[in-house]
Short mmCIF file of C-alpha atoms in Angstrom, two decimals:
data_model
loop_
_atom_site.label_atom_id
_atom_site.label_comp_id
_atom_site.label_asym_id
_atom_site.label_seq_id
_atom_site.Cartn_x
_atom_site.Cartn_y
_atom_site.Cartn_z
CA UNK E 93 0.00 0.00 0.00
CA UNK E 94 1.27 3.54 -0.71
CA UNK E 95 2.61 5.50 2.24
CA UNK E 96 0.27 8.31 3.28
CA UNK E 97 1.66 11.74 2.48
CA UNK E 98 2.43 13.37 5.82
CA UNK E 99 4.07 16.53 4.47
CA UNK E 100 1.02 18.68 5.17
CA UNK E 101 0.58 22.43 5.43
CA UNK E 102 -2.17 24.29 7.27
CA UNK E 103 -3.41 27.76 6.36
CA UNK E 104 -3.49 29.65 9.65
CA UNK E 105 -5.13 33.11 9.87
CA UNK E 106 -2.47 34.38 12.29
CA UNK E 107 0.77 33.11 10.69
CA UNK E 108 -0.18 32.09 7.16
CA UNK E 109 0.98 28.65 6.05
CA UNK E 110 2.13 26.29 8.83
CA UNK E 111 4.11 23.16 7.96
CA UNK E 112 3.66 19.95 9.91
CA UNK E 113 7.37 19.32 10.57
CA UNK E 114 7.62 15.55 11.15
CA UNK E 115 5.74 12.33 10.48
CA UNK E 116 5.43 11.77 14.23
CA UNK E 117 3.80 15.18 14.69
CA UNK E 118 1.37 14.36 11.90
CA UNK E 119 0.49 10.98 13.44
CA UNK E 120 -0.10 12.59 16.83
CA UNK E 121 -2.33 15.25 15.28
CA UNK E 122 -4.41 12.52 13.63
CA UNK E 123 -4.96 10.73 16.94
CA UNK E 124 -8.57 10.98 18.24
CA UNK E 125 -7.31 12.37 21.54
CA UNK E 126 -5.71 15.30 19.74
CA UNK E 127 -8.59 15.77 17.29
CA UNK E 128 -10.80 16.30 20.33
CA UNK E 129 -9.09 19.68 20.79
CA UNK E 130 -10.98 20.89 17.70
CA UNK E 131 -14.12 20.66 19.83
CA UNK E 132 -12.79 22.69 22.76
CA UNK E 133 -12.78 26.46 22.48
CA UNK E 134 -9.53 28.09 23.52
CA UNK E 135 -11.30 30.85 25.44
CA UNK E 136 -14.27 28.99 26.87
CA UNK E 137 -17.18 31.40 27.33
CA UNK E 138 -15.31 34.51 26.19
CA UNK E 139 -17.40 34.55 22.99
CA UNK E 140 -20.27 35.84 25.17
CA UNK E 141 -18.32 39.10 25.22
CA UNK E 142 -16.24 38.84 22.03
CA UNK E 143 -18.41 36.92 19.52
CA UNK E 144 -15.50 35.99 17.24
CA UNK E 145 -13.51 34.30 20.01
CA UNK E 146 -14.51 30.84 18.77
CA UNK E 147 -11.04 29.49 18.00
CA UNK E 148 -10.05 26.09 19.34
CA UNK E 149 -7.26 24.57 21.38
CA UNK E 150 -6.39 22.59 18.24
CA UNK E 151 -5.54 25.83 16.43
CA UNK E 152 -3.53 27.07 19.40
CA UNK E 153 -1.50 23.85 19.60
CA UNK E 154 -0.58 24.07 15.92
CA UNK E 155 0.34 27.73 16.29
CA UNK E 156 2.56 27.07 19.29
CA UNK E 157 4.31 24.27 17.39
CA UNK E 158 4.90 26.65 14.48
CA UNK E 159 6.53 29.20 16.80
CA UNK E 160 8.60 26.44 18.41
CA UNK E 161 9.98 25.47 14.99
CA UNK E 162 10.96 29.11 14.41
CA UNK E 163 12.59 29.39 17.85
CA UNK E 164 14.60 26.19 17.37
CA UNK E 165 15.82 27.42 13.97
CA UNK E 166 16.88 30.77 15.47
CA UNK E 167 18.80 29.13 18.31
CA UNK E 168 20.52 26.72 15.94
CA UNK E 169 21.56 29.66 13.75
CA UNK E 170 23.30 31.07 16.83
CA UNK E 171 25.27 27.83 17.26
CA UNK E 172 23.19 26.56 20.16
CA UNK E 173 23.54 22.76 19.88
CA UNK E 174 20.11 21.18 19.39
CA UNK E 175 19.98 17.73 17.84
CA UNK E 176 17.36 16.42 15.44
CA UNK E 177 15.95 14.24 18.22
CA UNK E 178 15.75 17.23 20.58
CA UNK E 179 14.09 19.32 17.89
CA UNK E 180 11.38 16.72 17.42
CA UNK E 181 11.05 16.35 21.20
CA UNK E 182 10.49 20.08 21.69
CA UNK E 183 8.00 20.23 18.79
CA UNK E 184 6.00 17.29 20.14
CA UNK E 185 6.10 18.63 23.71
CA UNK E 186 4.57 21.95 22.69
CA UNK E 187 2.11 20.29 20.32
CA UNK E 188 0.74 18.15 23.17
CA UNK E 189 1.10 20.66 26.01
CA UNK E 190 -2.66 21.34 26.18
CA UNK E 191 -3.87 17.74 25.74
CA UNK E 192 -5.11 17.70 29.34
CA UNK E 193 -7.51 20.61 28.93
CA UNK E 194 -11.15 19.71 29.19
CA UNK E 195 -14.12 21.77 28.05
CA UNK E 196 -14.19 25.13 29.88
CA UNK E 197 -10.95 23.87 31.36
CA UNK E 198 -10.34 25.87 34.53
CA UNK E 199 -14.05 25.82 35.33
CA UNK E 200 -14.11 22.03 34.97
CA UNK E 201 -11.07 21.72 37.24
CA UNK E 202 -12.96 23.50 40.02
CA UNK E 203 -16.09 21.38 39.76
CA UNK E 204 -15.97 18.04 37.92
CA UNK E 205 -12.30 16.95 37.87
CA UNK E 206 -11.30 18.51 41.15
CA UNK E 207 -8.23 16.48 42.06
CA UNK E 208 -6.28 17.09 38.83
CA UNK E 209 -5.22 20.09 36.79
CA UNK E 210 -4.71 20.13 33.04
CA UNK E 211 -0.92 19.73 33.35
CA UNK E 212 -1.35 16.48 35.29
CA UNK E 213 -3.69 15.20 32.60
CA UNK E 214 -1.36 16.33 29.80
CA UNK E 215 1.41 14.21 31.37
CA UNK E 216 -0.92 11.22 31.53
CA UNK E 217 -1.91 11.63 27.90
CA UNK E 218 1.71 11.99 26.79
CA UNK E 219 2.77 8.93 28.77
CA UNK E 220 -0.04 6.89 27.18
CA UNK E 221 0.83 8.14 23.68
CA UNK E 222 4.48 7.30 24.33
CA UNK E 223 3.49 3.71 25.09
CA UNK E 224 1.36 3.56 21.95
CA UNK E 225 4.29 4.84 19.86
CA UNK E 226 6.79 2.46 21.49
CA UNK E 227 8.88 5.11 23.23
CA UNK E 228 9.03 7.66 20.42
CA UNK E 229 7.92 10.42 22.83
CA UNK E 230 10.57 9.83 25.50
CA UNK E 231 12.48 13.02 24.74
CA UNK E 232 9.29 15.07 24.38
CA UNK E 233 7.99 13.77 27.71
CA UNK E 234 11.28 14.56 29.48
CA UNK E 235 11.30 18.09 28.01
CA UNK E 236 7.69 18.65 29.06
CA UNK E 237 8.34 17.40 32.61
CA UNK E 238 11.58 19.43 32.89
CA UNK E 239 13.70 16.33 33.48
CA UNK E 240 15.68 16.65 30.24
CA UNK E 241 19.28 17.85 30.77
CA UNK E 242 18.87 20.93 28.56
CA UNK E 243 16.67 23.18 30.69
CA UNK E 244 16.17 25.81 27.99
CA UNK E 245 14.14 23.35 25.91
CA UNK E 246 11.60 23.09 28.72
CA UNK E 247 11.58 26.89 29.00
CA UNK E 248 10.50 27.09 25.36
CA UNK E 249 7.50 24.93 26.35
CA UNK E 250 6.72 26.35 29.78
CA UNK E 251 8.12 29.56 31.23
CA UNK E 252 7.28 33.24 31.39
CA UNK E 253 8.41 33.58 27.78
CA UNK E 254 7.34 30.31 26.19
CA UNK E 255 5.81 29.53 22.81
CA UNK E 256 2.50 28.79 24.49
CA UNK E 257 2.17 32.38 25.73
CA UNK E 258 3.44 33.91 22.52
CA UNK E 259 0.82 32.06 20.51
CA UNK E 260 -2.16 32.53 22.79
CA UNK E 261 -1.57 36.27 23.08
CA UNK E 262 -1.21 36.67 19.31
CA UNK E 263 -4.15 34.34 18.58
CA UNK E 264 -6.52 35.58 21.28
CA UNK E 265 -5.84 39.17 20.26
CA UNK E 266 -6.57 38.30 16.62
CA UNK E 267 -9.85 36.51 17.31
CA UNK E 268 -11.17 38.94 19.93
CA UNK E 269 -10.11 41.99 17.95
CA UNK E 270 -8.40 43.46 21.03
CA UNK E 271 -5.50 45.36 19.51
CA UNK E 272 -3.79 45.93 22.85
CA UNK E 273 -2.81 42.25 22.82
CA UNK E 274 -0.80 42.46 19.61
CA UNK E 275 2.81 41.43 20.25
CA UNK E 276 5.98 41.31 18.16
CA UNK E 277 6.32 37.53 18.37
CA UNK E 278 8.71 37.35 15.38
CA UNK E 279 11.01 39.97 16.90
CA UNK E 280 10.94 38.23 20.30
CA UNK E 281 11.86 34.87 18.78
CA UNK E 282 14.70 36.44 16.77
CA UNK E 283 16.14 37.87 20.00
CA UNK E 284 16.21 34.57 21.92
CA UNK E 285 19.49 32.94 22.85
CA UNK E 286 20.88 30.62 25.54
CA UNK E 287 23.35 31.40 28.34
CA UNK E 288 24.43 28.76 30.86
CA UNK E 289 21.57 26.50 29.74
CA UNK E 290 19.01 29.26 30.36
CA UNK E 291 16.77 30.86 27.76
CA UNK E 292 17.51 34.60 27.67
CA UNK E 293 16.81 37.60 25.46
CA UNK E 294 19.41 39.69 23.67
CA UNK E 295 19.50 43.30 24.81
CA UNK E 296 18.16 44.54 21.48
CA UNK E 297 14.87 42.80 22.23
CA UNK E 298 14.17 44.49 25.54
CA UNK E 299 11.36 46.73 24.32
CA UNK E 300 9.63 43.87 22.54
CA UNK E 301 9.66 41.93 25.82
CA UNK E 302 8.34 44.93 27.71
CA UNK E 303 5.55 45.30 25.15
CA UNK E 304 4.81 41.56 25.50
CA UNK E 305 4.40 41.88 29.28
CA UNK E 306 2.28 45.01 29.06
CA UNK E 307 0.10 43.40 26.38
CA UNK E 308 -0.35 40.37 28.59
CA UNK E 309 -1.53 42.54 31.48
CA UNK E 310 -3.95 44.43 29.23
CA UNK E 311 -5.31 41.22 27.73
CA UNK E 312 -6.07 39.92 31.20
CA UNK E 313 -8.16 42.97 32.09
CA UNK E 314 -9.82 43.31 28.70
CA UNK E 315 -10.37 39.64 27.84
CA UNK E 316 -9.49 36.93 30.36
CA UNK E 317 -10.75 38.87 33.41
CA UNK E 318 -13.42 40.91 31.65
CA UNK E 319 -16.30 41.21 34.10
CA UNK E 320 -18.83 39.70 31.67
CA UNK E 321 -16.56 36.73 31.01
CA UNK E 322 -16.19 36.26 34.76
CA UNK E 323 -19.98 36.39 35.17
CA UNK E 324 -20.44 33.63 32.57
CA UNK E 325 -17.71 31.51 34.18
CA UNK E 326 -19.33 31.89 37.61
CA UNK E 327 -22.65 30.62 36.29
CA UNK E 328 -20.92 27.62 34.70
CA UNK E 329 -19.10 26.85 37.96
CA UNK E 330 -22.33 27.11 39.96
CA UNK E 331 -24.45 24.98 37.65
CA UNK E 332 -21.79 22.25 37.44
CA UNK E 333 -21.54 22.25 41.23
CA UNK E 334 -25.32 21.93 41.43
CA UNK E 335 -25.38 19.13 38.85
CA UNK E 336 -22.67 17.30 40.77
CA UNK E 337 -24.59 17.71 44.03
CA UNK E 338 -27.86 16.45 42.52
CA UNK E 339 -26.14 13.45 40.92
CA UNK E 340 -24.37 12.49 44.13
CA UNK E 341 -27.76 12.62 45.87
CA UNK E 342 -29.43 10.21 43.49
CA UNK E 343 -30.78 12.41 40.69
CA UNK E 344 -30.27 10.90 37.24
CA UNK E 345 -29.42 13.93 35.14
CA UNK E 346 -29.26 13.79 31.37
CA UNK E 347 -25.62 13.55 30.30
CA UNK E 348 -23.45 11.83 27.75
CA UNK E 349 -21.77 8.68 29.15
CA UNK E 350 -18.42 10.47 29.55
CA UNK E 351 -19.90 13.53 31.26
CA UNK E 352 -22.14 11.35 33.42
CA UNK E 353 -19.17 9.36 34.70
CA UNK E 354 -17.49 12.51 36.03
CA UNK E 355 -20.73 13.78 37.53
CA UNK E 356 -21.16 10.55 39.46
CA UNK E 357 -17.59 9.72 40.48
CA UNK E 358 -14.53 11.59 41.74
CA UNK E 359 -11.47 9.88 40.21
CA UNK E 360 -8.08 10.98 41.50
CA UNK E 361 -4.65 10.96 39.88
CA UNK E 362 -3.98 7.39 40.99
CA UNK E 363 -7.24 6.24 39.39
CA UNK E 364 -6.16 7.73 36.06
CA UNK E 365 -2.78 6.00 36.35
CA UNK E 366 -4.14 2.57 37.30
CA UNK E 367 -7.32 2.37 35.21
CA UNK E 368 -7.22 3.32 31.48
CA UNK E 369 -10.99 3.83 31.63
CA UNK E 370 -10.65 7.28 33.18
CA UNK E 371 -8.21 8.71 30.64
CA UNK E 372 -10.24 7.26 27.78
CA UNK E 373 -13.43 8.70 29.28
CA UNK E 374 -11.88 12.13 29.82
CA UNK E 375 -10.70 12.03 26.20
CA UNK E 376 -14.34 11.84 25.11
CA UNK E 377 -15.31 15.08 26.89
CA UNK E 378 -15.63 18.27 24.86
CA UNK E 379 -17.72 21.45 24.73
CA UNK E 380 -20.62 19.61 23.10
CA UNK E 381 -21.02 17.23 26.06
CA UNK E 382 -21.40 20.12 28.46
CA UNK E 383 -23.63 22.40 26.45
CA UNK E 384 -25.99 19.68 25.20
CA UNK E 385 -26.61 18.77 28.84
CA UNK E 386 -27.17 22.42 29.77
CA UNK E 387 -29.84 22.78 27.11
CA UNK E 388 -31.73 19.79 28.52
CA UNK E 389 -31.24 20.93 32.10
CA UNK E 390 -33.01 24.23 31.38
CA UNK E 391 -36.20 22.16 31.82
CA UNK E 392 -35.05 20.33 34.95
CA UNK E 393 -37.45 20.46 37.93
CA UNK E 394 -34.69 21.64 40.26
CA UNK E 395 -35.23 25.44 40.22
CA UNK E 396 -31.59 26.28 40.95
CA UNK E 397 -30.18 24.13 38.15
CA UNK E 398 -32.81 25.20 35.61
CA UNK E 399 -32.38 28.91 36.42
CA UNK E 400 -28.61 28.77 36.06
CA UNK E 401 -28.77 26.76 32.83
CA UNK E 402 -31.31 29.14 31.30
CA UNK E 403 -29.14 32.08 32.34
CA UNK E 404 -26.14 30.66 30.49
CA UNK E 405 -27.88 29.18 27.45
CA UNK E 406 -29.84 32.40 26.83
CA UNK E 407 -27.07 34.77 27.97
CA UNK E 408 -29.01 36.26 30.84
CA UNK E 409 -25.82 36.60 32.84
CA UNK E 410 -25.16 37.71 36.38
CA UNK E 411 -24.43 41.31 37.24
CA UNK E 412 -20.66 41.47 37.74
CA UNK E 413 -18.87 44.28 39.53
CA UNK E 414 -15.11 44.73 39.81
CA UNK E 415 -13.45 47.32 42.01
CA UNK E 416 -10.10 48.06 43.61
CA UNK E 417 -11.31 47.86 47.22
CA UNK E 418 -13.03 44.96 49.00
CA UNK E 419 -16.81 45.15 48.95
CA UNK E 420 -18.52 46.33 52.10
CA UNK E 421 -19.53 43.18 54.04
CA UNK E 422 -22.88 44.80 54.84
CA UNK E 423 -23.54 45.29 51.11
CA UNK E 424 -22.66 41.66 50.40
CA UNK E 425 -24.99 40.52 53.18
CA UNK E 426 -27.83 42.65 51.77
CA UNK E 427 -27.25 41.07 48.36
CA UNK E 428 -27.36 37.58 49.84
CA UNK E 429 -30.58 38.27 51.75
CA UNK E 430 -32.18 39.81 48.64
CA UNK E 431 -31.29 36.70 46.62
CA UNK E 432 -32.76 34.42 49.29
CA UNK E 433 -36.02 36.42 49.19
CA UNK E 434 -36.13 36.60 45.40
CA UNK E 435 -35.66 32.87 44.81
CA UNK E 436 -37.13 31.48 48.01
CA UNK E 437 -34.05 29.35 48.64
CA UNK E 438 -32.36 28.06 51.75
CA UNK E 439 -29.50 30.26 53.01
CA UNK E 440 -27.12 27.36 52.34
CA UNK E 441 -27.88 27.58 48.60
CA UNK E 442 -27.23 31.28 48.14
CA UNK E 443 -23.64 30.70 46.96
CA UNK E 444 -25.03 29.27 43.73
CA UNK E 445 -26.22 32.80 42.91
CA UNK E 446 -23.77 35.12 44.71
CA UNK E 447 -19.99 35.20 44.34
CA UNK E 448 -17.74 37.50 46.33
CA UNK E 449 -14.11 36.85 45.42
CA UNK E 450 -10.79 38.36 44.45
CA UNK E 451 -8.99 38.23 41.10
CA UNK E 452 -5.37 39.08 40.44
CA UNK E 453 -3.40 40.15 37.40
CA UNK E 454 0.35 39.64 37.43
CA UNK E 455 1.95 40.08 34.03
CA UNK E 456 5.40 39.16 35.32
CA UNK E 457 6.37 37.11 38.37
CA UNK E 458 10.15 37.04 38.93
CA UNK E 459 9.69 34.86 42.01
CA UNK E 460 8.32 32.09 39.77
CA UNK E 461 10.85 32.37 36.97
CA UNK E 462 12.69 35.36 35.58
CA UNK E 463 13.05 36.77 32.08
CA UNK E 464 16.73 37.63 31.74
CA UNK E 465 18.16 40.22 29.36
CA UNK E 466 21.67 39.67 28.01
CA UNK E 467 23.38 43.05 27.88
CA UNK E 468 26.19 43.93 25.45
CA UNK E 469 28.72 43.28 28.18
CA UNK E 470 27.36 39.75 28.52
CA UNK E 471 25.85 40.47 31.95
CA UNK E 472 22.39 39.03 32.61
CA UNK E 473 19.79 41.35 34.11
CA UNK E 474 16.20 40.74 35.10
CA UNK E 475 13.77 42.49 32.74
CA UNK E 476 12.24 44.48 35.61
CA UNK E 477 15.65 46.07 36.28
CA UNK E 478 16.90 46.22 32.69
CA UNK E 479 14.12 48.32 31.17
CA UNK E 480 14.60 52.08 31.02
CA UNK E 481 10.92 52.95 31.06
CA UNK E 482 8.73 53.86 34.02
CA UNK E 483 6.90 50.55 33.60
CA UNK E 484 9.94 48.85 35.15
CA UNK E 485 8.38 49.84 38.46
CA UNK E 486 5.09 48.11 37.68
CA UNK E 487 5.98 45.01 35.65
CA UNK E 488 6.39 42.72 38.70
CA UNK E 489 3.42 44.27 40.53
CA UNK E 490 0.34 42.17 41.25
CA UNK E 491 -2.88 44.11 40.74
CA UNK E 492 -5.82 42.81 42.77
CA UNK E 493 -9.46 43.56 42.14
CA UNK E 494 -12.52 42.47 44.03
CA UNK E 495 -15.49 40.75 42.44
CA UNK E 496 -19.19 40.64 43.29
CA UNK E 497 -21.61 38.68 41.09
CA UNK E 498 -25.35 38.25 41.61
CA UNK E 499 -28.53 38.01 39.47
CA UNK E 500 -29.53 41.15 37.62
CA UNK E 501 -33.16 40.84 38.60
CA UNK E 502 -32.35 41.12 42.31
CA UNK E 503 -33.16 44.47 43.89
CA UNK E 504 -30.99 45.46 46.82
#
């Protein structure tokens, strides 16, 4: 039989034509577990605010792999030794880095799959794929887990200046239309180099890095932490919590088999490791599982679940307020009492309707991992000290805001 042509190109709206670099990458992309990412939106419910934000995690993974190929080529041109095996390992690691995301990922992690985060699940998926491909992903897995001897390869996958962040900022900005998120990703990649096994930036790229960090902060306030997006996320969290509670108390809710399994049971990391059923079942979950259930649950006799599902399906979202100071506890208590009166619910159920929380925006966290600038003298300096602009004082600063969400039809 003729060998299938694996030298494919993809027409990407952000970068133009993307080449699939290796046969292994192509085979992994064709796997049903990876194809599932087509059915998971990159930005969850953000399209309730930005209607064009419908791009998928599949697109993001391909874009990040494209940027990784560019970064590897740049480093090799600067005589950084990277073998063919390491190149493929880095490309596969970034391609699969989001495999563990479920539908409405961070929301799901707080409600349905509470004992694992998406990075844990990505490792489990990569380990399983490595077994299926008879060890071909060993280098990729080591790079992803930061156990490979060359640390800078892991930094290209996961750090404060990785290909994941470069792609999602460029892509999310493109699909939301938020111009403040536009970054000079090509310039940043051209300025990358390696010193003492650490990924650093040449001094000429300092302003592109500063723009990258500022754009990231602005994108958080304008997109990721937009108050309407938060309101939609809070409804999703509440209705999934309610569905989980009803299921655990004997209610047989409509759900696909995969979704129903996670409503009924609480598998932990060890369960995923020991029983292939759980990884296979998680791999069947996508946005369609969740939203098809929500549409049915709008007619459920439980008034809390049906109200929340109708609110999300029909975009009758919560009122969401963000401010710099904590909300007056007396105001919050008045809101809670008004909700109890409006819906005739028990005080113990008011948290399904009212959220009082805190959100934070930190564009740059040098305590986690630093972005180092290589000056002309060869000295390495943290970006927050290297920049000449006033923003050097604010780049490492965490900005906190306080959140209050409650139904719009509640009168205080």
